[in-house]
Coordinates of C-alpha atoms in Angstrom, one line a residue:
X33 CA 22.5 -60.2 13.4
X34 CA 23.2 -61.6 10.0
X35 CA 20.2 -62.5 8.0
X36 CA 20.8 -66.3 7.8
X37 CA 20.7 -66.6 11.5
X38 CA 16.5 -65.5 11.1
X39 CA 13.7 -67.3 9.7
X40 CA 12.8 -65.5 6.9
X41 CA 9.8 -62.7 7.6
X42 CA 7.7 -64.3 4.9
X43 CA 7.4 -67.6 7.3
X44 CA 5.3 -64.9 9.6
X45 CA 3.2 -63.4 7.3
X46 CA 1.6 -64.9 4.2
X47 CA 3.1 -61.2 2.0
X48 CA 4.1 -61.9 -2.2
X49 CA 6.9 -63.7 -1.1
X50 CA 5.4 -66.8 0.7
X51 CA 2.7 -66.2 -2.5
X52 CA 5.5 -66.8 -5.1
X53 CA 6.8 -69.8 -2.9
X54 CA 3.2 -70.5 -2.6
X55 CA 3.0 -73.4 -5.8
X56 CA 6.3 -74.9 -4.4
X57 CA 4.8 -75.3 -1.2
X58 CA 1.8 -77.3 -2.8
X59 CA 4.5 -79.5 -4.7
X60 CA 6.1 -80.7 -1.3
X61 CA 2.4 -81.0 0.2
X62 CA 2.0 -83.7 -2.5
X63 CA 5.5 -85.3 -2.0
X64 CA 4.7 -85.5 2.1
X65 CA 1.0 -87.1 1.1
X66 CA 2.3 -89.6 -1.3
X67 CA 5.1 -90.8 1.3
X68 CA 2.8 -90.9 4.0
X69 CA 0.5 -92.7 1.9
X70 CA 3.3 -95.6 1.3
X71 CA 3.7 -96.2 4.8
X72 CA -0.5 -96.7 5.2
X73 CA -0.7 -98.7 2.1
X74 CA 2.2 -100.5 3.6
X75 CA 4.4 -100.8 0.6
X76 CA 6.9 -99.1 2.8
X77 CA 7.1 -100.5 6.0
X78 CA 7.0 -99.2 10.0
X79 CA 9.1 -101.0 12.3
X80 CA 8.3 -101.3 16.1
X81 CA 11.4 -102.5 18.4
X82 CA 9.7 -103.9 21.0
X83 CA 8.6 -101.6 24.3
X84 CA 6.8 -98.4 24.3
X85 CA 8.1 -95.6 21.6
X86 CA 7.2 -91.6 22.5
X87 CA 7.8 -89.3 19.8
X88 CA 8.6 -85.8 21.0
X89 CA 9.0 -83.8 17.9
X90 CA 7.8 -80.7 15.8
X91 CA 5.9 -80.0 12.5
X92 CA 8.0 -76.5 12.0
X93 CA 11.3 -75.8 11.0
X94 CA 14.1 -74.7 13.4
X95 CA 14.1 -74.9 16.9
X96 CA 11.0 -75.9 19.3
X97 CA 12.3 -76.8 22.3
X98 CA 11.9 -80.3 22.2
X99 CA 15.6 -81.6 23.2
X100 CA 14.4 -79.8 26.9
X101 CA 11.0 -81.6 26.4
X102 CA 12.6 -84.8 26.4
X103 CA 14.7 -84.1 29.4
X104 CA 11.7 -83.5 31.5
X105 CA 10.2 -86.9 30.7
X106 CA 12.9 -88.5 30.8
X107 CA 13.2 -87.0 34.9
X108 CA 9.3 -87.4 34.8
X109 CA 9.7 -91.1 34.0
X110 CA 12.7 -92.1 36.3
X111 CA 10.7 -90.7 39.1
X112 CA 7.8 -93.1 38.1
X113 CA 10.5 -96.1 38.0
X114 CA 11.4 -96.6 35.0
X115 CA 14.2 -97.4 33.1
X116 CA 14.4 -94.6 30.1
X117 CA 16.2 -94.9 27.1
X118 CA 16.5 -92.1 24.6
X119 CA 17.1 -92.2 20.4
X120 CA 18.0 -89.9 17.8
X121 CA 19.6 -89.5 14.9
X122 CA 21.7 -87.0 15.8
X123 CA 22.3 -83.8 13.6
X124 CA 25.8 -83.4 12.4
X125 CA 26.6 -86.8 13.6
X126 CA 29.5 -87.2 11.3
X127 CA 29.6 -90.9 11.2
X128 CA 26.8 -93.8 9.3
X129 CA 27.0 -96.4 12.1
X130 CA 25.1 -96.8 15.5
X131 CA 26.8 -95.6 18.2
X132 CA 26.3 -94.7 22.1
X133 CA 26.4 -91.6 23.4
X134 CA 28.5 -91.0 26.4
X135 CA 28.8 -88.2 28.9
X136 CA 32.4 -86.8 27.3
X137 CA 31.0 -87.8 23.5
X138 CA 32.2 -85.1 20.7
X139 CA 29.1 -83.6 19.6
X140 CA 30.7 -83.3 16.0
X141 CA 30.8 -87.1 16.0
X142 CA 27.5 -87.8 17.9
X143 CA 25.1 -84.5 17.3
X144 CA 24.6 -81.4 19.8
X145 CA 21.3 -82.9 21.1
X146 CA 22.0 -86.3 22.1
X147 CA 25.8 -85.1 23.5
X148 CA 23.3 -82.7 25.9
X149 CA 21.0 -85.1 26.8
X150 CA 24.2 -87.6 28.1
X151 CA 25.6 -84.3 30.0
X152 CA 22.8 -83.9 31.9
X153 CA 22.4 -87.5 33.0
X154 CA 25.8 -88.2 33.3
X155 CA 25.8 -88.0 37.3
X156 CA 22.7 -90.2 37.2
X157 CA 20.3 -92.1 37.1
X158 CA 21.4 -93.5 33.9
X159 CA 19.6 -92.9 30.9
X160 CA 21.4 -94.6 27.6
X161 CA 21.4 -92.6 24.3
X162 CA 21.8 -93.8 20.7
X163 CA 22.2 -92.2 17.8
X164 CA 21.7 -93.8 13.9
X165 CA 20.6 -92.5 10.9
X166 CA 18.2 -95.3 10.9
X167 CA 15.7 -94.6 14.5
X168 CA 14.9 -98.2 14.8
X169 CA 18.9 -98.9 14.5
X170 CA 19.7 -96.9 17.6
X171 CA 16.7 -98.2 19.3
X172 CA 17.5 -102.0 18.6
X173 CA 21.3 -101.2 19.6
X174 CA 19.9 -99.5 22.9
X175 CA 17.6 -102.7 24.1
X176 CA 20.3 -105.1 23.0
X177 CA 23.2 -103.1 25.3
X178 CA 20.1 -102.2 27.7
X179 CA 17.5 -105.1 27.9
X180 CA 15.9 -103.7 30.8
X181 CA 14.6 -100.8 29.5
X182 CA 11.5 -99.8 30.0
X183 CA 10.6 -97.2 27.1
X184 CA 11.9 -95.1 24.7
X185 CA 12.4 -91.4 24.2
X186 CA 13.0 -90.5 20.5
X187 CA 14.0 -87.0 20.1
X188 CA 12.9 -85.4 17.2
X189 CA 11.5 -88.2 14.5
X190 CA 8.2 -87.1 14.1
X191 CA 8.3 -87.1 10.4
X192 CA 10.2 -90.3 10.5
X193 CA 7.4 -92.9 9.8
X194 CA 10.1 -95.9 9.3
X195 CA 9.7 -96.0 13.1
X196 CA 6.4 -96.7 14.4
X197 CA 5.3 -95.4 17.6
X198 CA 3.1 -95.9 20.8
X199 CA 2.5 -91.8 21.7
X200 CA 3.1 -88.6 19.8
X201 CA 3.9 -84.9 21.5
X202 CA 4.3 -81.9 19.1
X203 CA 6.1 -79.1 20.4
X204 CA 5.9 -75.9 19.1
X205 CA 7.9 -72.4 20.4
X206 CA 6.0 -69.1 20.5
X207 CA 5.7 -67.9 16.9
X208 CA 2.7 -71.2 16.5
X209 CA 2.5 -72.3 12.8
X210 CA 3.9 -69.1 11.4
X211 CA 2.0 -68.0 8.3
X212 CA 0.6 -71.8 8.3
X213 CA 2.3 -72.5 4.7
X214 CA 4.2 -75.2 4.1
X215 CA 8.2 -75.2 3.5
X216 CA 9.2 -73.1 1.6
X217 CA 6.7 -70.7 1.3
X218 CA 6.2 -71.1 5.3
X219 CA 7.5 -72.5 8.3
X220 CA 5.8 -76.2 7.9
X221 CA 7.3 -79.5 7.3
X222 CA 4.1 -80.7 7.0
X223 CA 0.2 -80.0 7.3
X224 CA -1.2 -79.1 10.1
X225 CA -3.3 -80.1 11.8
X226 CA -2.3 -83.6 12.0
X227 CA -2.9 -86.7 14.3
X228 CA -0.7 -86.4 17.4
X229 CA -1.4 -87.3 21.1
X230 CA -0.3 -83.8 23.0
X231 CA 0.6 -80.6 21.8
X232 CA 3.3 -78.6 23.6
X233 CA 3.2 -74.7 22.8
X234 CA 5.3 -71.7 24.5
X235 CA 2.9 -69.7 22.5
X236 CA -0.7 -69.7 22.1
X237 CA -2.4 -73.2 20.9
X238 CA -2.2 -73.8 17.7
X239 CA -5.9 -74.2 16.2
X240 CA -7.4 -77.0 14.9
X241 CA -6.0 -80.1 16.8
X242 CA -8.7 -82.1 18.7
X243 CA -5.5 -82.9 20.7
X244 CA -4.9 -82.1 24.4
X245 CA -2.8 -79.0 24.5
X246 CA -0.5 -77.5 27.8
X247 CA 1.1 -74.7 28.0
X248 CA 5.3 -74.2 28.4
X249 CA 7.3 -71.8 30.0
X250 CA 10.8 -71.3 29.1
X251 CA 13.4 -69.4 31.6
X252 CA 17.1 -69.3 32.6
X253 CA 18.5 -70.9 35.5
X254 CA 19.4 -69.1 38.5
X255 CA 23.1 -70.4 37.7
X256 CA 25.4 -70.3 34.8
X257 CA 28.0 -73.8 34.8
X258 CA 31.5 -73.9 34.4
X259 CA 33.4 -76.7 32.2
X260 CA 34.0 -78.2 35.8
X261 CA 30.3 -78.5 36.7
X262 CA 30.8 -75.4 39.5
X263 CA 27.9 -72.7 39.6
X264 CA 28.1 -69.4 39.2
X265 CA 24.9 -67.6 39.8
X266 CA 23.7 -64.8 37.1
X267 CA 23.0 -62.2 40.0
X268 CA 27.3 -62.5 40.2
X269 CA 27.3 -61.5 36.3
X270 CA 25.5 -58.0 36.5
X271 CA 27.2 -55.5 35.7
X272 CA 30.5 -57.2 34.0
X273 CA 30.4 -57.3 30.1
X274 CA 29.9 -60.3 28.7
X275 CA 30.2 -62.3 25.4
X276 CA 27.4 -63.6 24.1
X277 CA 28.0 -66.8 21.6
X278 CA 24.7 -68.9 20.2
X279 CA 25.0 -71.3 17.6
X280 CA 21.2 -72.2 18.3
X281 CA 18.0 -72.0 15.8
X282 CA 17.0 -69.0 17.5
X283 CA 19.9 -66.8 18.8
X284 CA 18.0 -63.5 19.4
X285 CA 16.1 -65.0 22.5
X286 CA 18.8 -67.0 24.5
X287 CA 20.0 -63.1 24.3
X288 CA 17.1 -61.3 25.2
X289 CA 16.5 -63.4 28.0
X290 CA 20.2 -62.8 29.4
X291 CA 19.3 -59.2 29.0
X292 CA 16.3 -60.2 31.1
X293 CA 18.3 -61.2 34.3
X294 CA 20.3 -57.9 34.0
X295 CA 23.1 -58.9 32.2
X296 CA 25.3 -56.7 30.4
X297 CA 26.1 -58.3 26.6
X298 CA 29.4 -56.1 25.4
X299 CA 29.1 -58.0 22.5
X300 CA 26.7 -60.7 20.6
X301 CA 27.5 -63.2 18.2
X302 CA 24.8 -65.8 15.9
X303 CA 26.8 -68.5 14.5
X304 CA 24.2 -70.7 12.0
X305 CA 22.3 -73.7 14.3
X306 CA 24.5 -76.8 15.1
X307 CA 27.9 -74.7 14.1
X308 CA 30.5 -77.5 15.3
X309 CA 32.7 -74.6 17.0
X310 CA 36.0 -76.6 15.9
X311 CA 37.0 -73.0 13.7
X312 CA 35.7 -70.9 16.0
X313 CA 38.2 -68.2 17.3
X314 CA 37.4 -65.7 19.9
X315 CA 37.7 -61.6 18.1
X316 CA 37.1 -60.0 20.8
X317 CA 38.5 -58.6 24.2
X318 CA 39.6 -62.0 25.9
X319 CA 38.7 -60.3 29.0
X320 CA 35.1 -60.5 28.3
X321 CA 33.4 -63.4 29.6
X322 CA 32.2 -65.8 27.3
X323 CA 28.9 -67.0 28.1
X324 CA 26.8 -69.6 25.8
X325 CA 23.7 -71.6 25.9
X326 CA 24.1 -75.6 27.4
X327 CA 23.9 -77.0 24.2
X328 CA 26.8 -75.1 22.3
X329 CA 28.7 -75.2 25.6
X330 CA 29.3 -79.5 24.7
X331 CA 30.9 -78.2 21.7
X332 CA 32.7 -75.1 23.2
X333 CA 34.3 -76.4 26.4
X334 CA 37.1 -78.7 25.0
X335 CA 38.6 -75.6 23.7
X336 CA 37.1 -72.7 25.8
X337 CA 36.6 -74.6 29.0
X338 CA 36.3 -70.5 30.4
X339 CA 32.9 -70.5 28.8
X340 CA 29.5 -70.0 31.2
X341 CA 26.9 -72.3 29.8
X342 CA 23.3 -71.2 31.2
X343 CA 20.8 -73.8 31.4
X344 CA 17.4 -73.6 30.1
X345 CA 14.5 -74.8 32.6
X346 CA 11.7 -75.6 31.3
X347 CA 8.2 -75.3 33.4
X348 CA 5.7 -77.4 31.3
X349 CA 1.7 -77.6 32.6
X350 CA 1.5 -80.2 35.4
X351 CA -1.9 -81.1 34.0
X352 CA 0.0 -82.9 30.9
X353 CA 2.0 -84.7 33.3
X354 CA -1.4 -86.0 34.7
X355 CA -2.4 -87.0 31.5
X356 CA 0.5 -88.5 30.5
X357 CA 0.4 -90.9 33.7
X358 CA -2.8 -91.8 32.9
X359 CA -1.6 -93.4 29.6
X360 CA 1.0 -95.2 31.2
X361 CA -0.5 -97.8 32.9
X362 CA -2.3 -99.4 29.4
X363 CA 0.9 -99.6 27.9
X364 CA 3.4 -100.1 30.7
X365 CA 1.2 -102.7 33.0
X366 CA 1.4 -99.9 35.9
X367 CA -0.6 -99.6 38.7
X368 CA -3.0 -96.3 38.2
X369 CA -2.6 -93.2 40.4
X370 CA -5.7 -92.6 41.8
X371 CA -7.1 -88.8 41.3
X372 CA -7.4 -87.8 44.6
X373 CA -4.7 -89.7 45.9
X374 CA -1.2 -87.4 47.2
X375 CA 0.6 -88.7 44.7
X376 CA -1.1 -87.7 42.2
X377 CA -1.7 -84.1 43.6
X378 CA 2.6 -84.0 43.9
X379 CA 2.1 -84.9 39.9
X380 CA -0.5 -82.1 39.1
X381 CA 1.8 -79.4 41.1
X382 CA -0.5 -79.0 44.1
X383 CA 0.2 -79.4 47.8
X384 CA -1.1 -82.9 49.1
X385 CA -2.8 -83.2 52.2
X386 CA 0.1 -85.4 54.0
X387 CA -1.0 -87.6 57.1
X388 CA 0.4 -86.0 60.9
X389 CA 3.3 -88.8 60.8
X390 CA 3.9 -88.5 56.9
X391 CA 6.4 -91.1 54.8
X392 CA 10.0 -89.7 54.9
X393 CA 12.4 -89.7 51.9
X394 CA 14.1 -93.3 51.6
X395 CA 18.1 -91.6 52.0
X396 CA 19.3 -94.0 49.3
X397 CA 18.1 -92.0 47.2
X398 CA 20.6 -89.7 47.7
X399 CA 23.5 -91.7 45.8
X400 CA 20.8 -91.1 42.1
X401 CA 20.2 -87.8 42.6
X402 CA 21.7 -84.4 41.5
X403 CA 20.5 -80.7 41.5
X404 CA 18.8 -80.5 37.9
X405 CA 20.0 -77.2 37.5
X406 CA 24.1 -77.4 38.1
X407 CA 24.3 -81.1 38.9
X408 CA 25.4 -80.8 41.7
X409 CA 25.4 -83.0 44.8
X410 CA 22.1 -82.8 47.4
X411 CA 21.7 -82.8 51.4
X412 CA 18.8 -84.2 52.6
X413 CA 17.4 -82.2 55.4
X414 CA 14.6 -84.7 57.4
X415 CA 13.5 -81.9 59.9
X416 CA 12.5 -79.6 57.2
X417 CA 11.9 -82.5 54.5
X418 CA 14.0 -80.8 52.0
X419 CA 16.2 -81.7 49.3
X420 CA 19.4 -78.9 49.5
X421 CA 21.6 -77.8 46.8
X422 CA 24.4 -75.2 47.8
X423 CA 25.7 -75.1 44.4
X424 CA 22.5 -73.7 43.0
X425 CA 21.2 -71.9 46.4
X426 CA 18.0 -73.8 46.2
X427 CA 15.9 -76.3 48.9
X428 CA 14.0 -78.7 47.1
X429 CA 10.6 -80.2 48.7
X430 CA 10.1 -83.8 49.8
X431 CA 6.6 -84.6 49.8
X432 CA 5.7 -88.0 51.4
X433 CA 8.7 -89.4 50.6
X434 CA 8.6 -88.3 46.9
X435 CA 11.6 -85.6 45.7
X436 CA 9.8 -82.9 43.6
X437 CA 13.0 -81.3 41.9
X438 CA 11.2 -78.7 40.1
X439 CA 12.7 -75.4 40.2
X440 CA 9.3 -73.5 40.6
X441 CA 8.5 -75.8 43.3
X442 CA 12.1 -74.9 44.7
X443 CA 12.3 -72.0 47.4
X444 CA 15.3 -70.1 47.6
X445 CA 18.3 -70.6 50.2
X446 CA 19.5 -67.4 52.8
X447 CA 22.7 -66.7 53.1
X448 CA 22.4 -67.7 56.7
X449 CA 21.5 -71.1 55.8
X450 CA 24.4 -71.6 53.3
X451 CA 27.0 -70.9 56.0
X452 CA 25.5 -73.3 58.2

């Protein structure tokens, strides 16, 4: 893998190369104090638009997670019933104005990230995504197309103080702070710690934040997608060789963890993180398949609509859930879940304790809500108060009335029961 596709090893370990880099570092510490001190002095200015503003965002360079992140509240906050709305500014959006993001967007004229998010709630229920260079733009474009929304998801922005904010969540992935120098003698964009309301780590926690931290898991789905939406399952792969294309901040694990399901890679290949994919040309044996991860797959598919796309699912602690519903209701005017009531045990991932004749699942339903992992089309089963997806072989629990479309709260379908 070519060396520009990797963090450099200094970022890790603090060895005589983050040490050289180290009075840089201390220059860009003051540049980062001095513009934060602006905005608190208020010679620069924060601008609110109007309803509740979650940050999800990262204090290290390259890829956290946090597009997935904001996927999962956005689901989270749907179920609560609320109307969602998500802003970015879109990297390698090619244009200066504010624009929507639809489903079949070009992610060279929107960005990768908000082009994914679109994808994945383009069979509903609707969540509206703007991009602008300018955060408060897109939001302020969003309320005025979408007046009924209820909050706003800004993906990425935590550095961006022009836009001020109601909750912050840092993510971090599993390498932590790194060698806990700032850029570009380490990994930081800026100190840490620093004030934020949650901290999301795949890793260990990183020290020295009084804030709540949970833990995320990161796996593959069961399924790879075609251009068309249809499902192929991974077990189907094994054993064919495959081409292996990531144009992602961190290559080397989207392919270790297809190595992890069994899969046979023939052949690998980085490209540098948001690579448009407009030049790219296939050099190898067209009869390998092409497999990618979801988000180069938005870029991929109008000219390789043979490429597999395997989702990431994301498993993030129920307990911040929890904690995140109990913030809710002071900025949102929502009635409190009480601890010990069911719905709030469905929220913290444990079984409820359902009355003899409990509530079934209202059927309308049905015409909002897809399979999160192919997007596929669900059967409500009433008997077994279950939520089926043929397409990605999974039954998905009803719980007083209440879909929980989790995959690790998913059980597995027989073959029997698919040929029923």
């Amino acid at each position: 893998m070519p060396a520009w596709h990797v963090a450099p090893a200094y970022w890790q370990k603090r060895g005589l190369a983050a040490w050289a880099l180290w009075p840089l570092a201390q220059l860009y510490r003051a540049l980062v104090a001095a513009r934060r001190g602006l905005y608190r002095a208020g010679w620069l200015k924060a601008q609110h638009p109007g309803r509740p503003v979650i940050v999800v965002g990262n204090v290290i360079a390259g890829g956290a997670g946090k597009t997935p992140v904001v996927i999962a509240l956005a689901r989270h906050l749907q179920a609560r019933g609320l109307r969602v709305g998500v802003i970015a500014r879109g990297h390698g959006h090619s244009r200066r104005d504010c624009r929507a993001v639809l489903p079949d967007s070009p992610a060279s004229a929107v960005g990768d990230e908000p082009a994914l998010i679109a994808r994945h709630f383009a069979n509903g229920p609707a969540v509206p995504v703007f991009v602008a260079r300018r955060r408060i733009s897109a939001a302020r474009a969003l309320l005025a197309a979408h007046p009924d929304t209820d909050v706003l998801l800004c993906d990425d922005g935590l550095q961006h103080l022009a836009l001020r904010r109601d909750l912050e969540i840092c993510v971090f992935n599993d390498q932590g702070l790194g060698n806990g120098f700032l850029q570009p003698a380490g990994p930081l964009r800026e100190p840490w710690p620093r004030s934020v309301d949650f901290v999301l780590h795949a890793g260990a926690a990183p020290g020295g934040s009084p804030a709540p931290a949970f833990g995320v898991q990161r796996s593959l789905a069961p399924c790879a997608l075609r251009s068309d939406g249809a499902a192929v399952p991974l077990a189907r792969l094994q054993g064919q060789p495959l081409h292996a294309l990531a144009a992602v901040a961190r290559p080397g694990e989207f392919f270790a963890m297809l190595q992890a399901r069994g899969l046979t890679l023939a052949h690998t290949e980085a490209l540098p993180d948001h690579d448009d994919l407009q030049r790219w040309e296939r050099m190898t044996d067209p009869r390998l398949t092409l497999i990618c991860t979801e988000k180069d797959a938005v870029k991929l598919w109008p000219l390789h609509p043979d490429a597999l796309a395997v989702p990431l699912v994301l498993h993030i602690d129920p307990g911040f859930f929890a904690a995140l519903d109990a913030w809710l209701p002071a900025r949102l005017a929502m009635p409190e879940i009480a601890p010990g009531s069911d719905a709030a045990a469905i929220i913290a991932g444990t079984e409820p304790t359902l009355p003899e004749n409990h509530r079934p699942m209202d059927p309308k339903l049905l015409e909002l809500l897809v399979c999160p992992v192919t997007k596929g089309p669900l059967r409500y089963d009433r008997a077994a108060q279950e939520l089926i997806s043929r397409s990605a072989r999974l039954a998905y629990p009803v719980r007083d009335g209440i879909p929980v479309l989790l995959e690790n709260e998913a059980r597995p379908l027989t073959d029997e029961e698919l040929e029923q």
